[in-house]
Coordinates of C-alpha atoms in Angstrom, one line a residue:
M1 CA 67.1 17.1 -50.9
F2 CA 66.7 18.5 -47.4
Q3 CA 64.3 15.6 -46.0
R4 CA 67.2 13.6 -44.5
L5 CA 68.4 16.9 -42.5
L6 CA 64.6 17.3 -41.7
A7 CA 63.9 14.2 -40.2
A8 CA 67.1 14.3 -37.8
V9 CA 66.1 17.9 -36.8
R10 CA 62.5 17.1 -36.0
S11 CA 63.8 14.0 -33.9
E12 CA 65.8 16.4 -31.7
A13 CA 64.3 19.7 -31.6
S14 CA 62.0 20.2 -28.6
G15 CA 59.3 23.1 -28.3
G16 CA 59.0 22.4 -24.7
R17 CA 62.5 23.3 -24.0
A18 CA 62.3 26.2 -26.3
L19 CA 59.2 27.4 -24.0
E20 CA 61.3 27.1 -21.0
S21 CA 63.6 29.4 -22.6
V22 CA 60.9 31.7 -23.2
R23 CA 59.9 32.0 -19.8
A24 CA 63.3 32.5 -18.4
L25 CA 63.8 35.4 -20.9
A26 CA 60.5 37.0 -20.1
R27 CA 61.7 37.4 -16.6
F28 CA 64.2 39.9 -17.6
H29 CA 63.2 43.7 -18.5
R30 CA 65.2 43.5 -21.6
V31 CA 65.4 47.3 -22.5
Q32 CA 68.3 48.2 -25.0
A33 CA 71.4 49.4 -23.0
S34 CA 70.3 48.4 -19.7
P35 CA 71.1 46.2 -16.8
G36 CA 68.1 44.1 -17.5
Y37 CA 69.3 43.5 -21.2
D38 CA 72.9 42.7 -19.8
A39 CA 71.3 40.1 -17.3
A40 CA 69.3 38.4 -20.3
V41 CA 72.9 38.1 -21.9
D42 CA 74.4 36.4 -19.0
W43 CA 71.5 33.9 -18.6
L44 CA 71.7 33.2 -22.7
V45 CA 75.5 32.9 -22.4
A46 CA 75.4 30.3 -19.6
E47 CA 72.8 28.2 -21.7
L48 CA 74.9 28.3 -24.7
E49 CA 78.1 27.0 -22.6
S50 CA 76.2 24.5 -21.2
Y51 CA 75.5 23.1 -24.7
G52 CA 79.2 22.9 -25.3
R53 CA 79.2 26.0 -27.5
S54 CA 82.0 28.6 -27.4
V55 CA 80.5 32.1 -27.1
E56 CA 81.7 35.3 -28.7
I57 CA 80.9 38.6 -27.3
E58 CA 81.4 41.8 -28.9
K59 CA 80.7 45.1 -27.1
V60 CA 79.7 48.3 -28.8
P61 CA 79.3 51.8 -27.2
G62 CA 75.8 52.5 -26.1
D63 CA 76.8 56.3 -25.3
G64 CA 73.9 58.0 -27.2
H65 CA 76.5 59.6 -29.6
T66 CA 78.4 56.6 -31.6
R67 CA 76.9 55.8 -34.9
F68 CA 77.2 52.7 -36.9
L69 CA 76.5 52.8 -40.6
G70 CA 74.5 56.1 -39.6
H71 CA 72.5 54.4 -36.9
L72 CA 72.9 56.0 -33.6
M73 CA 73.4 53.5 -30.5
P74 CA 71.2 54.2 -27.8
E75 CA 72.6 55.8 -24.4
G76 CA 72.5 53.4 -21.1
W77 CA 69.3 53.7 -19.1
E78 CA 68.1 52.3 -16.0
C79 CA 65.0 53.0 -13.5
T80 CA 64.8 52.3 -9.9
R81 CA 61.5 53.8 -9.0
A82 CA 58.6 55.3 -10.9
L83 CA 55.2 56.1 -9.2
G84 CA 52.4 57.8 -10.9
T85 CA 49.4 58.9 -8.6
L86 CA 46.2 60.4 -9.4
V87 CA 45.0 63.2 -7.0
D88 CA 41.4 63.9 -7.3
G89 CA 40.3 66.4 -4.7
G90 CA 41.0 64.6 -1.4
A91 CA 41.2 61.1 -3.1
R92 CA 44.5 59.6 -4.2
E93 CA 44.6 56.6 -6.7
R94 CA 47.8 54.7 -7.7
L95 CA 47.9 54.8 -11.6
C96 CA 51.4 53.6 -12.3
D97 CA 53.9 51.5 -10.4
Y98 CA 57.2 50.6 -12.3
A99 CA 58.0 47.9 -9.6
A100 CA 54.8 46.1 -10.2
E101 CA 54.4 46.7 -14.0
T102 CA 57.3 48.1 -16.1
L103 CA 55.2 49.0 -19.1
S104 CA 53.5 51.5 -16.8
L105 CA 56.3 53.8 -17.6
V106 CA 57.3 55.5 -20.6
L107 CA 60.8 53.6 -21.1
R108 CA 63.9 56.0 -21.0
S109 CA 62.0 58.7 -19.3
A110 CA 64.1 61.2 -17.5
P111 CA 63.6 61.7 -13.6
V112 CA 61.0 63.9 -12.1
R113 CA 59.6 64.7 -8.8
G114 CA 56.4 66.9 -8.3
R115 CA 52.7 67.3 -8.9
Y116 CA 51.2 68.8 -12.1
P117 CA 47.5 69.3 -13.3
I118 CA 46.3 67.1 -16.0
I119 CA 44.7 68.2 -19.1
A120 CA 43.2 66.1 -21.9
L121 CA 45.0 66.4 -25.3
D122 CA 43.6 63.2 -26.8
D123 CA 46.0 63.3 -30.0
G124 CA 48.4 65.9 -29.9
T125 CA 50.7 65.0 -33.0
R126 CA 49.6 68.1 -35.0
E127 CA 49.9 71.7 -34.5
E128 CA 46.4 72.4 -34.8
H129 CA 45.5 70.1 -31.9
Y130 CA 47.0 73.0 -29.5
D131 CA 44.7 75.5 -30.6
R132 CA 43.2 77.3 -27.9
L133 CA 44.9 75.1 -25.4
E134 CA 47.5 75.9 -22.8
V135 CA 49.5 73.0 -21.8
R136 CA 52.4 74.7 -20.2
G137 CA 53.2 73.2 -16.8
K138 CA 50.8 70.4 -17.2
V139 CA 50.7 66.6 -18.0
V140 CA 49.0 66.0 -21.2
L141 CA 46.6 63.0 -21.3
T142 CA 47.1 61.7 -24.8
R143 CA 46.7 58.8 -27.2
G144 CA 49.3 60.5 -29.7
V145 CA 52.9 58.8 -30.6
V146 CA 54.8 60.1 -27.4
Q147 CA 58.0 61.2 -29.1
R148 CA 55.9 63.4 -31.5
V149 CA 53.7 64.8 -28.4
H150 CA 57.0 65.2 -26.5
E151 CA 58.3 67.5 -29.4
L152 CA 55.1 69.5 -29.9
A153 CA 53.8 69.6 -26.1
V154 CA 56.8 69.6 -23.9
V155 CA 59.6 70.9 -25.8
E156 CA 57.9 73.5 -27.7
R157 CA 55.0 74.6 -25.3
G158 CA 56.3 73.7 -22.0
A159 CA 54.2 70.9 -20.8
A160 CA 55.7 69.0 -17.8
G161 CA 55.1 65.5 -19.0
I162 CA 52.8 63.0 -20.7
L163 CA 50.3 60.5 -19.6
Y164 CA 49.7 57.9 -22.5
H165 CA 46.7 55.9 -23.1
G166 CA 46.9 55.0 -26.7
R167 CA 48.1 51.8 -28.5
R168 CA 48.2 50.2 -31.9
L169 CA 45.0 48.4 -33.2
V170 CA 45.7 45.2 -35.1
P171 CA 42.4 44.4 -36.9
P172 CA 40.9 41.9 -37.1
V173 CA 42.4 40.5 -33.9
R174 CA 42.4 43.6 -31.7
D175 CA 40.2 46.5 -31.8
R176 CA 39.6 49.1 -29.4
F177 CA 37.4 46.8 -27.4
D178 CA 40.0 44.1 -27.0
D179 CA 42.1 43.9 -23.8
P180 CA 41.1 47.4 -22.8
D181 CA 43.4 46.8 -19.5
A182 CA 46.7 46.2 -21.5
L183 CA 49.3 48.7 -21.0
T184 CA 51.3 49.5 -24.2
Y185 CA 55.1 49.1 -24.6
T186 CA 56.1 52.7 -25.0
S187 CA 59.4 54.1 -25.3
F188 CA 61.1 57.5 -26.1
W189 CA 64.1 57.4 -28.6
W190 CA 66.4 60.0 -27.8
G191 CA 68.6 61.8 -30.5
E192 CA 72.1 62.7 -29.1
D193 CA 71.5 65.9 -27.1
A194 CA 67.8 66.4 -27.8
P195 CA 65.6 67.5 -24.8
R196 CA 64.7 64.7 -22.3
G197 CA 61.2 64.2 -21.0
W198 CA 58.9 61.6 -18.9
G199 CA 55.7 60.0 -19.1
F200 CA 53.7 57.3 -17.6
V201 CA 51.5 54.6 -19.3
V202 CA 47.9 53.7 -18.4
S203 CA 45.3 51.3 -20.2
P204 CA 43.0 52.4 -22.6
R205 CA 40.2 51.7 -20.0
T206 CA 41.9 54.0 -17.5
G207 CA 42.5 56.5 -20.0
E208 CA 38.9 56.6 -21.1
R209 CA 38.0 57.1 -17.5
L210 CA 40.0 60.1 -17.1
L211 CA 39.1 61.7 -20.1
E212 CA 35.5 61.3 -18.9
R213 CA 36.3 63.0 -15.7
L214 CA 38.1 65.9 -17.4
R215 CA 35.3 66.6 -19.8
A216 CA 32.7 66.8 -16.8
G217 CA 34.9 69.4 -15.3
A218 CA 37.1 67.5 -12.6
T219 CA 40.3 69.1 -11.8
L220 CA 42.7 66.1 -11.6
E221 CA 46.6 66.2 -10.9
L222 CA 49.3 63.6 -11.5
E223 CA 51.9 63.2 -8.5
A224 CA 54.9 62.0 -10.4
D225 CA 57.9 60.3 -8.7
I226 CA 60.8 58.7 -11.3
Q227 CA 64.2 58.0 -10.1
S228 CA 66.0 57.0 -13.4
R229 CA 69.4 57.5 -14.8
T230 CA 71.2 57.8 -18.1
F231 CA 75.0 56.6 -18.7
A232 CA 77.6 55.5 -21.1
T233 CA 77.7 51.8 -21.3
S234 CA 78.7 49.0 -23.7
I235 CA 76.0 46.8 -25.5
P236 CA 76.8 43.1 -25.8
L237 CA 76.3 41.5 -29.3
V238 CA 76.1 37.7 -28.7
S239 CA 77.0 34.9 -31.1
A240 CA 78.1 31.2 -31.1
R241 CA 79.5 29.4 -34.2
L242 CA 79.5 25.9 -35.5
P243 CA 82.6 26.1 -37.5
G244 CA 82.6 24.8 -41.2
E245 CA 85.4 23.9 -43.5
T246 CA 85.1 26.3 -46.1
P247 CA 85.0 30.1 -46.1
G248 CA 81.5 31.9 -45.5
E249 CA 78.8 31.7 -42.9
V250 CA 75.0 31.2 -42.7
L251 CA 73.3 33.3 -39.9
V252 CA 70.6 32.7 -37.8
L253 CA 69.4 35.6 -35.9
A254 CA 66.9 37.1 -33.5
H255 CA 66.7 40.3 -31.6
L256 CA 66.8 39.5 -27.7
C257 CA 65.6 43.1 -26.4
H258 CA 62.1 44.2 -25.3
P259 CA 60.8 45.1 -22.1
Q260 CA 59.5 42.7 -19.6
P261 CA 57.7 40.1 -20.3
S262 CA 57.6 40.5 -24.1
A263 CA 57.4 36.9 -24.5
N264 CA 56.4 36.4 -28.1
D265 CA 58.1 39.7 -29.2
N266 CA 60.6 38.4 -29.1
A267 CA 61.8 36.0 -26.3
S268 CA 60.1 33.3 -28.6
G269 CA 62.7 34.2 -31.5
A270 CA 65.5 34.3 -29.2
A271 CA 64.5 31.0 -27.5
A272 CA 64.0 29.3 -30.9
V273 CA 67.5 30.5 -32.2
L274 CA 69.0 28.9 -29.0
E275 CA 67.3 25.5 -29.4
A276 CA 68.4 25.5 -33.1
A277 CA 71.8 26.0 -32.0
R278 CA 71.5 23.2 -29.5
V279 CA 69.9 21.0 -32.1
L280 CA 72.6 21.3 -34.6
S281 CA 75.1 21.0 -32.2
V282 CA 74.0 17.6 -31.1
L283 CA 73.2 16.4 -34.6
R284 CA 76.7 17.1 -35.4
A285 CA 78.1 15.6 -32.3
H286 CA 75.9 12.5 -33.3
G287 CA 77.4 12.5 -36.8
D288 CA 74.0 13.5 -38.4
F289 CA 75.1 16.6 -39.6
A290 CA 79.1 16.1 -39.9
D291 CA 79.4 17.4 -43.5
L292 CA 79.3 21.0 -42.6
G293 CA 80.7 23.2 -45.2
Q294 CA 80.1 26.7 -44.4
S295 CA 80.0 27.8 -40.8
V296 CA 76.7 28.3 -39.0
R297 CA 76.5 31.4 -36.7
F298 CA 73.8 32.1 -34.2
L299 CA 73.4 35.8 -33.5
W300 CA 71.3 37.8 -30.7
V301 CA 71.2 41.4 -30.8
P302 CA 69.3 44.4 -29.7
E303 CA 66.6 44.9 -32.6
M304 CA 68.3 46.7 -35.5
T305 CA 70.6 48.8 -33.1
G306 CA 72.7 45.5 -32.8
T307 CA 72.5 44.7 -36.3
Y308 CA 73.6 48.1 -37.7
A309 CA 76.5 47.6 -35.1
W310 CA 77.3 43.8 -36.1
L311 CA 77.5 45.0 -39.6
G312 CA 79.3 48.3 -39.1
Q313 CA 82.0 46.7 -36.9
D314 CA 83.2 44.6 -39.6
P315 CA 82.3 45.5 -43.3
A316 CA 83.4 41.9 -44.4
R317 CA 80.8 40.2 -42.6
A318 CA 78.3 41.4 -45.4
R319 CA 80.5 39.5 -48.0
A320 CA 81.2 36.4 -45.8
T321 CA 77.5 35.7 -44.9
V322 CA 76.2 33.5 -47.7
A323 CA 72.4 33.6 -46.3
A324 CA 70.7 34.4 -43.1
V325 CA 67.2 33.7 -41.5
N326 CA 65.6 36.2 -39.0
L327 CA 63.1 34.8 -36.5
D328 CA 60.6 37.4 -34.8
M329 CA 57.7 36.5 -32.9
V330 CA 57.5 32.8 -33.8
G331 CA 56.0 31.2 -30.9
E332 CA 52.5 32.4 -30.8
D333 CA 49.6 30.0 -29.8
Q334 CA 47.6 30.8 -32.9
E335 CA 44.2 30.4 -31.4
R336 CA 45.0 32.7 -28.5
C337 CA 46.8 35.4 -30.5
G338 CA 44.7 35.1 -33.8
S339 CA 48.2 34.7 -35.6
T340 CA 49.3 33.2 -39.0
F341 CA 52.9 31.5 -39.3
L342 CA 54.0 34.0 -42.3
L343 CA 57.2 34.0 -44.6
E344 CA 57.9 37.5 -45.4
H345 CA 59.5 38.1 -48.9
P346 CA 62.2 40.8 -49.9
P347 CA 61.2 43.1 -52.9
C348 CA 61.0 41.3 -56.0
F349 CA 64.2 43.1 -57.1
A350 CA 66.1 41.7 -54.0
A351 CA 64.5 38.1 -54.4
S352 CA 67.0 35.2 -53.7
F353 CA 67.1 31.6 -53.5
A354 CA 66.3 31.6 -49.7
E355 CA 62.9 32.3 -49.9
E356 CA 62.0 29.0 -52.3
L357 CA 63.9 26.8 -50.1
L358 CA 62.5 28.0 -46.9
L359 CA 58.9 27.6 -48.1
R360 CA 59.7 24.2 -49.2
I361 CA 61.0 23.2 -45.9
R362 CA 58.3 24.8 -44.1
A363 CA 55.7 23.0 -46.1
E364 CA 57.2 19.6 -44.6
A365 CA 58.2 20.8 -41.3
V366 CA 54.8 21.4 -40.3
D367 CA 52.6 18.8 -38.6
W368 CA 50.2 17.2 -40.9
V369 CA 46.8 15.7 -40.1
P370 CA 45.2 12.9 -41.7
S371 CA 41.6 13.7 -43.6
Y372 CA 38.7 11.7 -42.1
S373 CA 38.6 9.2 -44.5
G374 CA 42.4 8.7 -44.5
P375 CA 43.9 9.4 -48.0
G376 CA 44.5 13.2 -47.8
H377 CA 46.0 15.4 -44.9
Y378 CA 46.2 18.9 -44.3
S379 CA 47.7 21.4 -41.7
M380 CA 46.0 22.6 -38.7
T381 CA 48.7 25.6 -38.5
R382 CA 47.8 28.6 -40.3
M383 CA 50.5 29.6 -42.7
G384 CA 51.0 32.4 -45.6
E385 CA 53.6 34.0 -47.3
V386 CA 53.6 38.0 -47.9
P387 CA 55.4 40.7 -49.7
Y388 CA 58.1 42.7 -47.8
S389 CA 57.1 44.9 -45.1
G390 CA 60.4 45.3 -43.0
G391 CA 60.3 46.3 -39.3
S392 CA 62.8 43.8 -38.1
D393 CA 66.5 43.0 -38.6
H394 CA 66.1 41.3 -41.8
Y395 CA 65.6 44.6 -43.5
L396 CA 69.3 45.5 -42.8
L397 CA 70.6 42.3 -44.6
I398 CA 68.3 42.1 -47.6
D399 CA 69.1 45.7 -48.8
P400 CA 70.6 45.0 -52.3
A401 CA 73.7 47.1 -51.1
T402 CA 74.4 44.4 -48.4
G403 CA 72.9 41.8 -50.4
I404 CA 72.3 38.8 -48.0
P405 CA 69.2 36.6 -48.7
C406 CA 67.3 36.8 -45.3
P407 CA 63.7 35.9 -45.4
M408 CA 61.8 36.6 -41.9
L409 CA 59.6 33.9 -40.3
I410 CA 56.9 35.6 -38.0
Q411 CA 53.7 35.0 -36.5
W412 CA 51.5 38.0 -37.3
P413 CA 49.0 39.7 -36.1
D414 CA 49.2 39.3 -32.6
R415 CA 46.2 40.2 -30.3
Y416 CA 48.9 41.1 -27.5
Y417 CA 51.6 42.5 -29.5
H418 CA 53.4 45.2 -27.6
S419 CA 51.4 45.0 -24.4
S420 CA 51.8 43.9 -21.0
H421 CA 49.6 40.8 -22.0
D422 CA 52.4 39.5 -24.2
T423 CA 53.0 36.9 -21.5
P424 CA 54.7 33.2 -21.9
D425 CA 51.0 31.7 -21.5
K426 CA 50.4 33.1 -25.1
T427 CA 53.3 31.0 -26.4
S428 CA 52.7 27.5 -28.0
P429 CA 55.5 25.0 -28.0
A430 CA 54.1 23.6 -31.1
S431 CA 55.0 26.8 -32.9
L432 CA 58.3 27.2 -31.3
A433 CA 59.1 23.4 -32.6
L434 CA 58.0 24.4 -36.1
A435 CA 60.3 27.5 -35.9
V436 CA 63.2 25.6 -35.0
R437 CA 62.8 22.9 -37.5
C438 CA 62.5 25.6 -40.2
A439 CA 65.4 27.5 -39.1
A440 CA 67.9 24.7 -38.3
T441 CA 67.0 22.7 -41.5
Y442 CA 67.6 25.8 -43.7
A443 CA 70.9 26.8 -41.9
A444 CA 72.0 23.0 -42.3
F445 CA 71.2 22.6 -45.9
V446 CA 72.6 26.0 -47.1
S447 CA 76.0 25.2 -45.1
A448 CA 76.4 21.8 -46.4
A449 CA 75.0 22.5 -50.0
A450 CA 77.2 20.8 -52.8
E451 CA 76.6 20.9 -56.4
P452 CA 73.8 18.1 -56.5
E453 CA 71.9 20.2 -53.8
Q454 CA 72.5 23.7 -55.5
R455 CA 71.3 22.0 -59.0
W456 CA 68.3 20.7 -57.2
L457 CA 67.7 24.2 -55.8
L458 CA 68.1 25.9 -58.9
D459 CA 65.5 23.7 -60.6
A460 CA 63.2 24.3 -57.8
I461 CA 63.4 27.9 -58.0
G462 CA 62.7 27.7 -61.7
R463 CA 59.5 25.4 -60.8
G464 CA 58.3 28.0 -58.2
A465 CA 58.8 30.9 -60.9
R466 CA 56.7 29.2 -63.3
R467 CA 53.9 28.5 -60.8
R468 CA 53.6 32.1 -59.9
L469 CA 54.0 33.4 -63.4
L470 CA 51.0 31.3 -64.4
A471 CA 49.1 32.6 -61.5
A472 CA 50.1 36.0 -62.2
V473 CA 47.9 36.0 -65.5
D474 CA 44.7 35.8 -63.4
E475 CA 45.4 38.6 -61.3
T476 CA 44.0 41.9 -61.5
G477 CA 46.5 43.9 -63.4
P478 CA 48.3 41.0 -64.9
S479 CA 50.9 43.0 -66.5
R480 CA 52.4 44.2 -63.4
A481 CA 52.0 40.8 -61.8
V482 CA 53.8 39.0 -64.7
A483 CA 56.6 41.7 -64.6
H484 CA 56.9 41.2 -60.8
E485 CA 57.1 37.6 -61.0
R486 CA 59.4 37.6 -63.8
E487 CA 61.6 40.1 -61.9
R488 CA 61.4 37.9 -58.6
G489 CA 62.2 34.8 -60.7
E490 CA 65.4 36.2 -62.4
R491 CA 66.9 37.6 -59.2
A492 CA 66.2 34.2 -57.3
L493 CA 68.1 32.2 -60.1
A494 CA 71.0 34.7 -60.3
S495 CA 71.3 34.5 -56.5
V496 CA 72.2 30.8 -56.5
A497 CA 75.7 32.0 -57.8
R498 CA 76.3 32.8 -54.0
L499 CA 76.6 29.2 -53.2
G500 CA 79.5 28.5 -56.0
L501 CA 77.1 27.0 -58.7
D502 CA 78.5 27.0 -62.2
P503 CA 77.5 30.3 -63.8
E504 CA 76.4 28.4 -66.9
A505 CA 74.0 26.2 -65.2
I506 CA 72.5 29.6 -63.8
A507 CA 72.6 31.4 -67.3
D508 CA 70.6 28.2 -68.6
A509 CA 68.1 28.2 -66.0
R510 CA 67.3 31.9 -66.8
R511 CA 66.9 31.6 -70.5
R512 CA 64.5 28.5 -69.9
L513 CA 62.5 30.7 -67.4
A514 CA 62.7 33.6 -70.1
G515 CA 61.5 31.0 -72.9
F516 CA 58.7 30.1 -70.7
T517 CA 57.5 33.6 -70.0
G518 CA 57.4 34.4 -73.7
D519 CA 55.5 31.2 -74.6
A520 CA 53.3 30.2 -71.8
V521 CA 52.6 33.8 -70.2
A522 CA 52.8 36.5 -72.9
G523 CA 50.3 34.7 -75.2
P524 CA 47.5 34.5 -72.6
L525 CA 48.3 38.1 -71.3
A526 CA 45.4 40.1 -72.4
E527 CA 46.1 43.3 -70.7
P528 CA 48.3 45.8 -73.1
A529 CA 51.9 46.7 -72.1
A530 CA 50.7 50.2 -71.9
A531 CA 49.4 49.3 -68.3
E532 CA 52.8 50.2 -67.3
P533 CA 52.9 53.6 -66.1
A534 CA 54.7 56.3 -68.1
P535 CA 57.9 57.9 -67.1
A536 CA 57.6 61.3 -65.4
G537 CA 60.7 63.0 -66.6
H538 CA 63.0 62.3 -63.6
A539 CA 66.2 61.6 -65.1
A540 CA 68.6 62.4 -62.2
R541 CA 70.3 59.3 -60.5
P542 CA 70.5 59.5 -56.8
R543 CA 73.5 57.8 -55.3
R544 CA 73.5 56.5 -51.7
Q545 CA 76.0 57.3 -49.0
L546 CA 74.9 54.5 -46.6
P547 CA 74.9 50.8 -47.6
V548 CA 71.9 50.0 -45.2
P549 CA 68.5 51.7 -44.8
I550 CA 68.2 55.0 -43.1
H551 CA 66.5 55.1 -39.8
Y552 CA 62.6 55.1 -40.0
Q553 CA 62.5 57.3 -36.8
R554 CA 63.7 60.4 -38.9
H555 CA 64.6 62.6 -35.7
L556 CA 67.6 60.0 -35.1
L557 CA 69.1 60.6 -38.5
A558 CA 72.5 62.5 -38.3
G559 CA 72.0 66.0 -38.8
W560 CA 68.3 66.2 -38.2
R561 CA 68.1 68.8 -35.6
S562 CA 70.4 70.9 -37.7
L563 CA 67.7 71.3 -40.5
P564 CA 65.4 74.4 -39.9
R565 CA 62.1 73.6 -38.1
E566 CA 60.2 74.2 -41.1
A567 CA 62.2 71.7 -43.2
R568 CA 61.8 69.0 -40.6
E569 CA 58.1 69.6 -40.5
R570 CA 57.7 69.5 -44.2
W571 CA 59.8 66.1 -44.2
R572 CA 57.3 64.6 -41.8
A573 CA 54.2 66.0 -43.4
Q574 CA 55.2 64.8 -46.6
E575 CA 55.6 61.2 -45.6
E576 CA 52.7 61.2 -43.5
G577 CA 50.9 62.6 -46.3
V578 CA 51.5 59.6 -48.4
S579 CA 49.8 56.2 -47.6
D580 CA 52.5 53.8 -46.5
G581 CA 55.1 56.6 -47.2
L582 CA 57.9 55.2 -45.1
M583 CA 57.4 51.8 -46.9
L584 CA 57.7 53.3 -50.2
T585 CA 60.8 55.4 -49.1
D586 CA 62.3 52.0 -47.9
L587 CA 61.8 50.4 -51.1
A588 CA 63.0 53.4 -53.2
W589 CA 66.1 53.3 -51.2
Y590 CA 66.8 49.6 -51.8
A591 CA 66.4 50.4 -55.6
C592 CA 68.8 53.1 -55.4
D593 CA 72.0 51.5 -56.9
G594 CA 73.6 54.8 -58.1
T595 CA 72.7 54.0 -61.8
R596 CA 69.1 53.9 -61.8
T597 CA 67.2 57.2 -62.6
L598 CA 64.6 58.4 -60.2
D599 CA 62.0 57.1 -62.8
E600 CA 63.5 53.7 -62.9
I601 CA 63.7 53.8 -59.2
A602 CA 59.9 54.8 -59.2
R603 CA 59.2 51.8 -61.4
L604 CA 60.6 49.1 -59.4
V605 CA 58.8 50.5 -56.3
W606 CA 55.5 50.3 -58.5
L607 CA 56.4 47.0 -59.5
E608 CA 56.6 45.7 -56.1
T609 CA 53.5 47.8 -54.6
G610 CA 51.4 48.9 -57.6
R611 CA 52.0 52.4 -56.5
H612 CA 53.7 55.0 -59.0
E613 CA 54.6 57.9 -56.7
P614 CA 57.8 59.4 -58.7
D615 CA 57.4 62.9 -57.4
F616 CA 57.3 61.6 -53.7
I617 CA 60.3 59.6 -54.4
A618 CA 62.2 62.4 -56.2
E619 CA 61.6 64.7 -53.1
F620 CA 62.4 62.2 -50.7
F621 CA 65.8 61.8 -52.4
A622 CA 66.3 65.5 -52.4
R623 CA 65.7 65.7 -48.5
T624 CA 68.1 62.8 -47.9
A625 CA 70.7 64.7 -50.1
S626 CA 70.2 67.8 -47.6
L627 CA 71.6 65.7 -44.8
G628 CA 74.4 64.0 -46.8
L629 CA 72.8 60.9 -46.8
S630 CA 72.8 60.4 -50.4
D631 CA 74.1 62.6 -53.3
W632 CA 73.7 62.8 -57.3
S633 CA 75.7 61.0 -59.9
G634 CA 76.8 63.3 -62.5
A635 CA 75.7 67.0 -62.6
E636 CA 72.0 66.7 -62.2
E637 CA 70.4 67.4 -58.7
V638 CA 66.8 67.5 -57.6
A639 CA 65.6 70.6 -55.4
C640 CA 63.1 69.7 -52.7
N641 CA 60.5 72.6 -51.6
P642 CA 62.6 75.4 -50.4
V643 CA 61.9 76.6 -46.9
A644 CA 62.3 80.0 -45.3
P645 CA 65.1 80.2 -42.4
D646 CA 64.0 78.8 -39.0
T647 CA 62.4 81.7 -37.5
A648 CA 59.7 80.0 -36.0
T649 CA 61.2 77.7 -33.8
R650 CA 59.9 78.1 -30.3

């Protein structure tokens, strides 16, 4: 049903043009709420206007105090000079120069001028790392997460600043021996009036060299000169719209931010959305895409910050947006980056029609290669589909409280992720063209889908659900796998109602899926139903006060600093002490609808992940209630571990 649209999109979409946009955007230092971000917006607006598109720019406060849906907007920041010089006896070595390499500075650093001894901390994210170590007045050389090291070393123990040499390993494409000279994208994220600090970034190779010198007894100093400022500003949210004839919109979005160069993450997504906007504009002008029903909106925002603000500015947007797609890191040269073109599913209990539709479009949008003898064909592009992992703008939209179907397309893993080596030469025009074909065809199909297209989509979802159910029987732990796919299929079929299809047609499709599950799946399923975990006795019903996920950086939550220090430390330790703790809390937050008990929420999290953590989930909701982010339906409440008054705060 989408093949005609895809053919038209394929004929117009240009990966080369998108690559030129990546190169242009990679020149800008696109830090959120900075002059570099504003300059990138100006370039983007000029490009859109050259395509004949009228541009809408909303400006939201970037003052470090305003919140949208509980999410703190960043304060404006700019740096004009930052030099870090190593002093080793009489020798001097320039370690960091912001003018030459913007990632050599921990972004959002405060101004400083002085010379400080360097001490090896190595990690520094736990209290015990400071045993018998005096860091006051010194620069700590560390691999640890800088926000945490700043809290423990600088704020609580008086260290002068941070010299960071860590990075996230991404096995199997990046281990500690790969690209040891790359600098890691590193930033502070300040919460309102939290004490500011500063830091520089060196490569893992340089960090190891400095560690060896310090361990050998050398006396090293860092001469720091940072000229930066913070200021209240406004943050532009940019969109362009192809107007339709009926209410509602289909959203195609990407985040525009990240420091220079950040080519694949995420100049590639921003460029692909720009090219999709151009393609659909041209096709509509030529009459190939004239039967537009719902409008198509193209949106560029700072990652997550901008999406919170866009939704918070006008709550009606969530109701008006029929479907969306998020493009994040879609341009990778797969051979160089080691990536695979992935479609990320939402949790099974938030599934929608969008995933099945986009998977089918992707399968036909890819370039197919004939086999040696001719009759077969295959793709040279690595592709996959993966469960929910979040971490990008779609995670706000798919939250059941918001309820917008929004799969994410992404290339992952990436050998050069969040590093100074994420440059346009690692970007492939073929990957960009494929992402454009997928996004533009998806948006055009959803916007124009009349009853015949809706019925085809309903049948396609049903067939996909049946295939997955049959495959689930052969999974390890088939009872959970079957229950997971049954939930996913049910939710996806029900979601077609967003397109306006007759409810009876949807009800009939759901009955047929239920019958298939009973006849073709339940019979062969040998595992007893007792494989499902027993309830833990948590009958309280948490109720959210925010219709979006809470910030994964807990120190940015409203009221965080008002908690006693011990309470903050217990919260942090609780989530770090459970494998994938933040993921489990995300899913639990999604599953909380004000009517489900904690046990019912824990079951849905188990259904999605195979992890049954009812006590962990109960304590999480007790903690969010302590900040007013949630409360309890009815009289029952859950108490988290009590803490003593904050007498230990340094």
